[in-house]
PDB file of C-alpha atoms in Angstrom:
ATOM      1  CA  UNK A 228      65.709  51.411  85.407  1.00 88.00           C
ATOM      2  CA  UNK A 229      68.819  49.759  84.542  1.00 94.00           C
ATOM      3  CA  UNK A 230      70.166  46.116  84.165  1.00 95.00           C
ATOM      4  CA  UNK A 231      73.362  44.408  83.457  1.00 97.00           C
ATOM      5  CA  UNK A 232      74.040  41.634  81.179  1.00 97.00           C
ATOM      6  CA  UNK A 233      72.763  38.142  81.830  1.00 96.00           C
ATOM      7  CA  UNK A 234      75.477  36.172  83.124  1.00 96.00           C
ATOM      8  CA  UNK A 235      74.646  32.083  82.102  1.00 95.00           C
ATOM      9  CA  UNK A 236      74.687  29.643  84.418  1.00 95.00           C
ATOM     10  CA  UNK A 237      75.780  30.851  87.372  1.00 96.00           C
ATOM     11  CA  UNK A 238      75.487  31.424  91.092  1.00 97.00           C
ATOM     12  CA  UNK A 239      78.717  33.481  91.414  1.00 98.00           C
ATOM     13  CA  UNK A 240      78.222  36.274  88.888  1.00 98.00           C
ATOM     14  CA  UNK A 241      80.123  38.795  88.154  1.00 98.00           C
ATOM     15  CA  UNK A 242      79.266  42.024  86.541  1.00 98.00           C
ATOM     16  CA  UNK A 243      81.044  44.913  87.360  1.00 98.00           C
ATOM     17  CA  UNK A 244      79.212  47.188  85.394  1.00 97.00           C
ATOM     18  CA  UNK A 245      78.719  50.834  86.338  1.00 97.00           C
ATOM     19  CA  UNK A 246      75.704  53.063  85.819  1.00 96.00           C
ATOM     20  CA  UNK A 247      75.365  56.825  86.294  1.00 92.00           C
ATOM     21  CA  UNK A 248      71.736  58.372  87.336  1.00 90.00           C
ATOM     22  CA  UNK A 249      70.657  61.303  88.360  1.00 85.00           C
ATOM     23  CA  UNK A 250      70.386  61.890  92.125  1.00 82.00           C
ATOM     24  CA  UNK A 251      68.682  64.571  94.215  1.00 78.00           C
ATOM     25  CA  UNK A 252      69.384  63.195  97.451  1.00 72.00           C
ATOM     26  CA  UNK A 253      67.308  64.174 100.452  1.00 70.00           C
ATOM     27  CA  UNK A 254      65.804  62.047 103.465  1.00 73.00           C
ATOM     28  CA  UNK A 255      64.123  58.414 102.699  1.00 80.00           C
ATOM     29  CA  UNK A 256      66.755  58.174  99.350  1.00 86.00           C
ATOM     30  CA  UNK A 257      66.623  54.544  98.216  1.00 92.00           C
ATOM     31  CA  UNK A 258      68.043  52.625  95.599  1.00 94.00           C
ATOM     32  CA  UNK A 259      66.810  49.176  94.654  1.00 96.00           C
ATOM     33  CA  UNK A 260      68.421  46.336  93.605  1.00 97.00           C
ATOM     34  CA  UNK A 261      66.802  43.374  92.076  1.00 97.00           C
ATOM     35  CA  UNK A 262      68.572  40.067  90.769  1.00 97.00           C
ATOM     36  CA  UNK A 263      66.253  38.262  88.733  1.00 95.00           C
ATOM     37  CA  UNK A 264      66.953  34.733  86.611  1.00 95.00           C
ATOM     38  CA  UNK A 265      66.945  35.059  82.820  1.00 93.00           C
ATOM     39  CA  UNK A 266      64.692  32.519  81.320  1.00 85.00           C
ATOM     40  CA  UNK A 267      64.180  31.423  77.435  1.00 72.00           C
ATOM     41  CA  UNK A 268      60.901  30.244  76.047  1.00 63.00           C
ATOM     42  CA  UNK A 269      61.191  27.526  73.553  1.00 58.00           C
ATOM     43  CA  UNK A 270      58.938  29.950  71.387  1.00 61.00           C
ATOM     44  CA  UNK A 271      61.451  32.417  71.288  1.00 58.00           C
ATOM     45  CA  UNK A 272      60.426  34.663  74.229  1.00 61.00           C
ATOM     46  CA  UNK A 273      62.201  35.375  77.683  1.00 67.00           C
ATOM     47  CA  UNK A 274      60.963  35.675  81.562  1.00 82.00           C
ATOM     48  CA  UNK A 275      62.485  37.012  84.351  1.00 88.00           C
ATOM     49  CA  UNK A 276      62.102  34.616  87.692  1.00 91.00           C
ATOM     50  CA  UNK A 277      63.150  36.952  91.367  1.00 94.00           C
ATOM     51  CA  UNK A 278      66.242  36.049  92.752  1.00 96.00           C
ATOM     52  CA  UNK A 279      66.270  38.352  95.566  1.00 96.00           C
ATOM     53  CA  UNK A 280      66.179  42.111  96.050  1.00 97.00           C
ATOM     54  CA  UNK A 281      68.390  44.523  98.577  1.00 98.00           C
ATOM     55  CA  UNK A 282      67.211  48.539  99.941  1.00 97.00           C
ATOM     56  CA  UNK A 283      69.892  50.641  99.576  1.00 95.00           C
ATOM     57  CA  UNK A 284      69.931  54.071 101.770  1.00 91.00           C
ATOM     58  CA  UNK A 285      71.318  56.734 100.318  1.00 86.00           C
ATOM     59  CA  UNK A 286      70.669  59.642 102.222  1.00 78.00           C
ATOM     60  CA  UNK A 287      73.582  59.071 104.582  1.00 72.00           C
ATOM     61  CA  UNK A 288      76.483  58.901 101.622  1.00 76.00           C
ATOM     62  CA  UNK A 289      78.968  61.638 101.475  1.00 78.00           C
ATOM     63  CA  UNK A 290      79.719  62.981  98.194  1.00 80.00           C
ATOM     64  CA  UNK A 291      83.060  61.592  96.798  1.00 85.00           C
ATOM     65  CA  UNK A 292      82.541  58.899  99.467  1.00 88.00           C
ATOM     66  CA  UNK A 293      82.705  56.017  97.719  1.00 93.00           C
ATOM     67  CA  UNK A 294      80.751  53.341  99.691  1.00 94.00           C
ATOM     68  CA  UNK A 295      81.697  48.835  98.504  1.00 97.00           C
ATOM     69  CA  UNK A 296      79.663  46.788 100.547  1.00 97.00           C
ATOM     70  CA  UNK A 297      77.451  43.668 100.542  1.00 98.00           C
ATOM     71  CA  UNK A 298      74.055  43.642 101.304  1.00 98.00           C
ATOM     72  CA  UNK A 299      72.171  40.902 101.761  1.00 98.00           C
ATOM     73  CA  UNK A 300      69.726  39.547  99.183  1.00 98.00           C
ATOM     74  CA  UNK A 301      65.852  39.572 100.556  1.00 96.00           C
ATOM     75  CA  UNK A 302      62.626  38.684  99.450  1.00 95.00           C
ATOM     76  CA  UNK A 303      60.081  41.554  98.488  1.00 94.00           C
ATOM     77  CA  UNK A 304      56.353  41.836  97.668  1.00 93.00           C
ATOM     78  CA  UNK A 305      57.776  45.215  95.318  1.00 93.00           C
ATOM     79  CA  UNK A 306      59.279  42.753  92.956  1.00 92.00           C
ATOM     80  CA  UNK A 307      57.546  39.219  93.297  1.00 90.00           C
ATOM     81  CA  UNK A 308      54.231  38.147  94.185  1.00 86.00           C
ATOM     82  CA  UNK A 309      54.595  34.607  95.413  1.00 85.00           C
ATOM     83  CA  UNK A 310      56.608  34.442  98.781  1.00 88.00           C
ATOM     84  CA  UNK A 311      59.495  32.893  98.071  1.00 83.00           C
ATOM     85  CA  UNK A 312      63.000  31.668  99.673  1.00 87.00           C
ATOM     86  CA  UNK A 313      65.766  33.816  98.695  1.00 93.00           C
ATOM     87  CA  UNK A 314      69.606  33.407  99.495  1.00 95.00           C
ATOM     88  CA  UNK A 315      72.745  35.082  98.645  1.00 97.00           C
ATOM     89  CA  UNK A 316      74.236  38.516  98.534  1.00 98.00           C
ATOM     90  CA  UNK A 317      75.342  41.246  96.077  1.00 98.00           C
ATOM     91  CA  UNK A 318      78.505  43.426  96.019  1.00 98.00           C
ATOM     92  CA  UNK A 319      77.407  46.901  95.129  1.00 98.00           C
ATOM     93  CA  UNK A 320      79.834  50.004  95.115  1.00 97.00           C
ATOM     94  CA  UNK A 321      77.960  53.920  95.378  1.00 95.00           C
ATOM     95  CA  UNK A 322      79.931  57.058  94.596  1.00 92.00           C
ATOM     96  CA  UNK A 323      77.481  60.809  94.948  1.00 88.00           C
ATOM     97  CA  UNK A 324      79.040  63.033  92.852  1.00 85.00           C
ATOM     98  CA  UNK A 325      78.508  66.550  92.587  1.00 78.00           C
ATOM     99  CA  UNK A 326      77.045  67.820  89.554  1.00 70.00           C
ATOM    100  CA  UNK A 327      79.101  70.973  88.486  1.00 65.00           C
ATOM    101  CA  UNK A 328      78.698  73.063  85.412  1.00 50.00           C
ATOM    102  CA  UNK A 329      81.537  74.739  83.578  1.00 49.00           C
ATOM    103  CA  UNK A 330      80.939  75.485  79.593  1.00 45.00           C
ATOM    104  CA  UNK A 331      84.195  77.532  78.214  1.00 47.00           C
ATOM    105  CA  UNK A 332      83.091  76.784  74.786  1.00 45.00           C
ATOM    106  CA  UNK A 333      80.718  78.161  71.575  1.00 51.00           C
ATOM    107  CA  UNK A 334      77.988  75.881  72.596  1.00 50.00           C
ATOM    108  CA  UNK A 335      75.720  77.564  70.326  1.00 54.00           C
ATOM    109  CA  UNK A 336      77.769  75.225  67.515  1.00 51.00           C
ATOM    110  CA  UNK A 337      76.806  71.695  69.464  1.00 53.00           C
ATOM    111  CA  UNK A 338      73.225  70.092  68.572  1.00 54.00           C
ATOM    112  CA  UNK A 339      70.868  69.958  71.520  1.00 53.00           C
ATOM    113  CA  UNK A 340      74.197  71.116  73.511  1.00 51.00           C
ATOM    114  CA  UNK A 341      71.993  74.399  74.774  1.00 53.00           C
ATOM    115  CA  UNK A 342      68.570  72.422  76.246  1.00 56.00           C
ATOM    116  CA  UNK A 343      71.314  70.035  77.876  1.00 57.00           C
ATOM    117  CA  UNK A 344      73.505  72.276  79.375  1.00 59.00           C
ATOM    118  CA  UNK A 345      69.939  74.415  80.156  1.00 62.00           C
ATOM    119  CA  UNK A 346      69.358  71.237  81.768  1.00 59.00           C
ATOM    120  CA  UNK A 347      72.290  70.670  83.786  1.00 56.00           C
ATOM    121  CA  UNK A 348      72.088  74.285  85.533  1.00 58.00           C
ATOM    122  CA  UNK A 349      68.482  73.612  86.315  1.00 57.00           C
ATOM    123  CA  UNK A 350      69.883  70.460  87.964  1.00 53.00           C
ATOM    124  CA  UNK A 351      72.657  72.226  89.710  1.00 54.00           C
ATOM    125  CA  UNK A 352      70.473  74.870  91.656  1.00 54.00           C
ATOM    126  CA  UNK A 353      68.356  72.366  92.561  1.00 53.00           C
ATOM    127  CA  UNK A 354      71.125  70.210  94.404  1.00 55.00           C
ATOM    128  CA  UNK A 355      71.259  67.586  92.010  1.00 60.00           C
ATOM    129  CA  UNK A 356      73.685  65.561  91.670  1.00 81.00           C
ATOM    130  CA  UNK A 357      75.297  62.068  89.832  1.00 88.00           C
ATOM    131  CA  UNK A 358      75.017  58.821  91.815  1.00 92.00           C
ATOM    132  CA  UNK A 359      77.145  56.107  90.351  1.00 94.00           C
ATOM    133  CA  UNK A 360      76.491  52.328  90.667  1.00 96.00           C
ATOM    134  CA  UNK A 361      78.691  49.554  89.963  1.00 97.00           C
ATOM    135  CA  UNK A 362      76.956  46.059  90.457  1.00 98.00           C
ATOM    136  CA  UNK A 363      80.121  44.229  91.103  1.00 98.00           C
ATOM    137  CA  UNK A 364      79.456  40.636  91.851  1.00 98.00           C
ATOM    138  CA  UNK A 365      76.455  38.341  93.482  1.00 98.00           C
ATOM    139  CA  UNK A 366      77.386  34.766  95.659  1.00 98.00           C
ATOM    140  CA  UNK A 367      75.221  31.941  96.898  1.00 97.00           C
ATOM    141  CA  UNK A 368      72.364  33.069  94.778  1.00 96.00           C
ATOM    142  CA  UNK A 369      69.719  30.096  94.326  1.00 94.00           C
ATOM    143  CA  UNK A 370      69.775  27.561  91.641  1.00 92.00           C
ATOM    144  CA  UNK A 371      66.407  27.902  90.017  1.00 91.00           C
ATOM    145  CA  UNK A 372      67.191  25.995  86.646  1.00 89.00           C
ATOM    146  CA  UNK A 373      67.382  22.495  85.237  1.00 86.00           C
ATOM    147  CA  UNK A 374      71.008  21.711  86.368  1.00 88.00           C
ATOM    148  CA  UNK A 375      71.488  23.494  89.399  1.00 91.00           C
ATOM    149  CA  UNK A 376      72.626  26.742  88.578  1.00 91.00           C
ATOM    150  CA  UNK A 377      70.575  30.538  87.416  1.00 93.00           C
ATOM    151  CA  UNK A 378      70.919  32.532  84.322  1.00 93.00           C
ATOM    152  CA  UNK A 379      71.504  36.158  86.448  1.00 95.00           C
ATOM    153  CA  UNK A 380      71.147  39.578  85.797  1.00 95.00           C
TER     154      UNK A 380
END
């Protein structure tokens, strides 16, 4: 799981904030992404109220394909219980990278450098790769607090 920065009161927000995971790829590859409203307590505590949530499919990307499109913001049992309406859209870009290995160095003078580049070959034989994931920008998302606008993220 990942999650951007809480952009106050807004319905336009804009992130553009990348994120790199690990990605094996394969039939039925899905990325979710969930907008949710950032609430305060008067206590001191914080909630998270579902905006909306999109399916991403991944299996059909091309690696060093970069895919920026919209996709339109739904609602889904996955992420909230009660039904409720959802609006709006989010601009998401998706890069697959390769993940290639190439040490040319004394790694045996790096901390932990030989369990992760251990790692990375492991990864690399089994076809895994880097998927990278910039949440650009949301529009139209619905005003759920006092004063007609959301606290996003």
């Amino acid at each position: 799981r990942k999650k951007t920065k809480v952009i106050a009161k807004s319905l336009t927000p804009e992130w553009n904030e990348t994120f790199i995971l690990d990605f094996e790829g394969g039939r039925d590859s899905v990325l979710s992404v969930v907008i949710y409203d950032h609430d305060r307590s008067l206590l001191g505590g914080s909630s998270a109220e579902f905006l909306g949530s999109c399916d991403i499919a991944l299996d059909p990307m091309g690696v060093d394909d970069p895919v920026r499109q919209w996709y339109k913001l739904v609602w889904d049992e996955k992420f909230s219980k009660a039904k409720e309406k959802v609006t709006g859209r989010v601009l998401i870009r998706t890069l697959v990278r390769p993940l290639t290995v190439s040490v040319q160095l004394d790694i045996s003078k790096i901390p932990r450098a030989p369990r992760d580049v251990n790692k990375a070959v492991r990864n690399q034989e089994r076809g895994v790769g880097l998927l990278e994931v910039t949440v650009i920008s949301a529009e139209r998302l619905p005003a759920v607090d006092r004063g007609g606008s959301s606290d996003p993220f």
